Amino acid sequence: MAAPSASLLRLAATGARRSGLRRGVALAGLALAAAAMVLVQREGAAGADVQDASALALEVERALQAQAGPLVPGNLYAQLELQLQRHPDDVRALVLKARLDMEAQRVELAAAGYEKALGLPNSKAVRDPDVWAEYAEAVGMQQGGTLAGRPMELVDKALALDPRHATALDLAGSAAWEAKDFAGAAAHWKRLLERLPGGTARHGELTAAIRAAEQRARLALPAARKP
């Protein structure tokens, strides 16, 4: 079986595997397939996730090639647009295009793409916690960087599907911090920390964030009792 293009494998495998928007860590550019594999392993994903991502990438690549010819990385967005003109309910193409929109900071288009992909009848996307977490990020960015309200509802949907989902836990911790629920932030981030390999920069950053949250939780005034 031929390997999928690096661009599609990157998008299929790592759509939501990035730090929460509150930490302001942007997605890397389209990487080589090997780099995509390393990123998945670094975030603690199982080998099955990589296989599923490769299968998804190959499936989408075949569909795009059938419609628009050989894939050229620089033309991937245009080819996805063409695919969606011909097949507007193609969930896979909707999600991959939304991921490209997120990388390019086109958050309105990204949010609309995720919303459509999740709202289609019998959509497989509703069973994918990555898509819910990515949608939450897009809506949060639409709201100016806050995760309160609708974004957190979407994060909860991701966690309902996978309580250990890395991006959803990161976002949930960020939302709790934003709401001054520092104990809650520490709890979410501790669950995320369990998934990260020790000795990495990400592990160190998250450990420091947990300490800061716990310190603030200790200093926080207790909630006033209702009369």
XYZ file of C-alpha atoms in Angstrom:
227
model
C 0.000 0.000 0.000
C 1.382 3.376 -1.001
C 2.005 5.900 1.736
C -0.364 8.859 1.913
C 0.963 12.295 1.144
C 2.700 14.024 4.044
C 0.167 16.850 4.021
C -2.863 14.612 4.386
C -1.226 12.341 6.952
C -0.259 15.401 8.978
C -3.821 16.682 8.950
C -5.471 13.328 9.582
C -3.171 12.349 12.428
C -2.705 15.567 14.309
C -5.768 17.727 13.862
C -6.411 18.281 17.532
C -3.076 17.282 19.011
C -1.937 20.751 19.922
C -1.830 22.743 23.133
C -4.923 24.677 24.194
C -5.434 28.112 22.687
C -4.970 29.692 26.125
C -1.302 28.711 25.926
C -1.049 30.251 22.467
C 0.924 27.420 20.912
C 0.254 27.469 17.167
C 0.186 24.406 14.927
C 3.378 23.631 13.070
C 3.286 23.849 9.298
C 2.580 20.810 7.174
C 5.296 18.301 8.079
C 6.799 15.158 6.640
C 5.012 11.907 7.377
C 7.745 10.885 9.805
C 7.292 14.090 11.761
C 3.583 13.419 11.988
C 4.281 9.990 13.449
C 6.645 11.479 16.043
C 4.053 14.064 17.059
C 1.385 11.411 17.560
C 3.735 9.314 19.687
C 4.803 12.367 21.726
C 1.200 13.065 22.654
C 0.797 9.496 23.859
C -1.533 8.263 21.125
C -1.795 4.529 20.600
C -0.417 2.853 17.484
C -3.973 2.243 16.338
C -4.485 5.999 16.116
C -1.611 6.259 13.642
C -3.018 3.406 11.568
C -6.458 5.005 11.564
C -4.967 8.341 10.552
C -3.030 6.731 7.708
C -6.160 4.966 6.504
C -8.132 8.212 6.647
C -5.428 10.080 4.762
C -5.242 7.422 2.052
C -9.012 7.343 1.724
C -9.237 11.106 1.294
C -6.224 11.183 -1.013
C -7.792 8.628 -3.338
C -11.025 10.611 -3.421
C -9.210 13.846 -4.204
C -7.019 12.257 -6.860
C -10.075 10.806 -8.550
C -11.625 14.268 -8.703
C -8.665 16.589 -9.207
C -5.583 14.612 -10.197
C -2.313 14.079 -8.284
C -2.010 15.918 -5.005
C 0.328 18.888 -4.819
C 0.867 20.043 -1.187
C 0.487 23.709 -2.056
C -2.791 22.988 -3.822
C -4.310 20.805 -1.108
C -6.716 23.484 0.085
C -7.955 24.149 -3.444
C -8.394 20.435 -4.045
C -10.410 20.078 -0.851
C -12.577 23.003 -1.946
C -13.153 21.326 -5.309
C -14.015 18.056 -3.592
C -16.576 19.857 -1.417
C -18.099 21.635 -4.398
C -18.788 18.241 -5.919
C -19.537 16.424 -2.673
C -20.598 19.048 -0.087
C -21.414 16.393 2.514
C -17.993 14.714 2.465
C -17.300 14.676 6.206
C -13.624 13.790 5.828
C -12.958 16.654 3.429
C -14.911 19.064 5.636
C -12.782 18.208 8.660
C -9.472 18.340 6.804
C -10.353 21.688 5.239
C -11.388 23.013 8.662
C -7.986 21.973 10.027
C -6.240 23.903 7.272
C -8.464 26.884 8.037
C -7.456 26.668 11.707
C -3.766 26.588 10.814
C -4.281 29.704 8.697
C -6.278 31.416 11.490
C -9.439 31.431 9.376
C -11.431 30.581 12.472
C -14.853 31.547 11.105
C -14.447 29.150 8.180
C -12.997 26.470 10.446
C -15.878 26.692 12.913
C -18.407 26.529 10.081
C -16.673 23.469 8.641
C -16.628 21.620 11.950
C -20.242 22.549 12.617
C -21.356 21.181 9.264
C -19.297 17.999 9.600
C -20.800 17.302 13.025
C -24.333 18.193 11.976
C -24.649 15.918 8.949
C -26.934 12.878 9.322
C -25.058 9.749 10.430
C -21.795 11.696 10.540
C -18.826 9.690 11.781
C -17.379 12.935 13.097
C -19.714 12.900 16.105
C -17.836 9.846 17.396
C -14.437 11.517 17.045
C -13.284 13.446 20.147
C -10.604 15.176 18.063
C -13.269 16.933 16.012
C -15.224 18.104 19.070
C -12.030 19.458 20.677
C -10.977 21.210 17.476
C -14.431 22.734 17.123
C -14.189 23.959 20.726
C -10.893 25.682 19.931
C -12.342 27.331 16.844
C -15.360 28.665 18.742
C -13.109 29.810 21.583
C -11.010 31.784 19.142
C -14.178 33.269 17.662
C -15.031 34.459 21.172
C -11.723 36.265 21.487
C -9.839 33.505 23.277
C -12.340 32.573 25.983
C -13.491 29.008 26.517
C -16.532 29.896 28.615
C -19.938 28.766 27.421
C -20.228 26.977 24.098
C -16.546 25.971 23.784
C -16.646 24.185 27.133
C -19.841 22.391 26.103
C -17.940 21.060 23.095
C -14.960 20.076 25.255
C -17.349 18.107 27.474
C -18.551 16.192 24.405
C -14.966 15.273 23.565
C -14.304 14.106 27.129
C -17.519 12.083 27.138
C -16.102 10.117 24.208
C -12.573 9.907 25.620
C -11.988 11.015 29.239
C -8.222 10.955 28.600
C -8.269 13.002 25.400
C -5.157 15.185 25.525
C -6.429 18.336 23.847
C -9.790 18.206 25.610
C -8.085 17.885 29.007
C -5.779 20.776 28.146
C -8.720 22.946 27.119
C -10.785 21.902 30.141
C -7.924 22.907 32.420
C -7.584 26.230 30.627
C -11.335 26.860 30.931
C -11.238 26.067 34.651
C -8.298 28.443 35.149
C -10.178 31.133 33.240
C -13.144 30.621 35.582
C -10.785 30.839 38.595
C -11.476 27.200 39.423
C -7.813 26.548 40.054
C -8.350 23.189 41.747
C -10.320 22.055 38.708
C -7.582 23.284 36.375
C -4.960 21.323 38.300
C -7.126 18.197 38.236
C -7.587 18.295 34.459
C -3.925 19.002 33.815
C -2.798 16.202 36.138
C -4.812 13.752 34.046
C -3.133 15.160 30.952
C 0.308 14.962 32.566
C -0.130 11.207 32.967
C -0.154 10.924 29.180
C 3.019 12.904 28.540
C 6.511 11.392 28.602
C 8.695 12.685 31.401
C 11.724 14.797 30.676
C 10.132 16.684 27.782
C 9.628 20.433 27.541
C 5.865 19.952 27.391
C 5.932 17.845 30.563
C 7.922 20.539 32.348
C 5.617 23.339 31.201
C 2.523 21.460 32.306
C 4.078 20.562 35.663
C 4.752 24.258 36.274
C 1.173 25.129 35.295
C -0.179 22.546 37.738
C 1.951 23.946 40.563
C 0.716 27.451 39.804
C -2.902 26.268 39.783
C -2.489 24.407 43.072
C -0.848 27.430 44.677
C -3.695 29.680 43.574
C -6.226 27.121 44.781
C -4.659 27.203 48.259
C -4.767 30.994 48.324
C -8.311 31.287 46.991
C -10.953 32.428 49.448
C -13.651 29.854 50.240
C -16.991 30.430 48.591
C -19.419 32.415 50.720
C -22.129 30.346 52.352
C -25.688 30.985 51.329
C -27.878 32.301 54.172
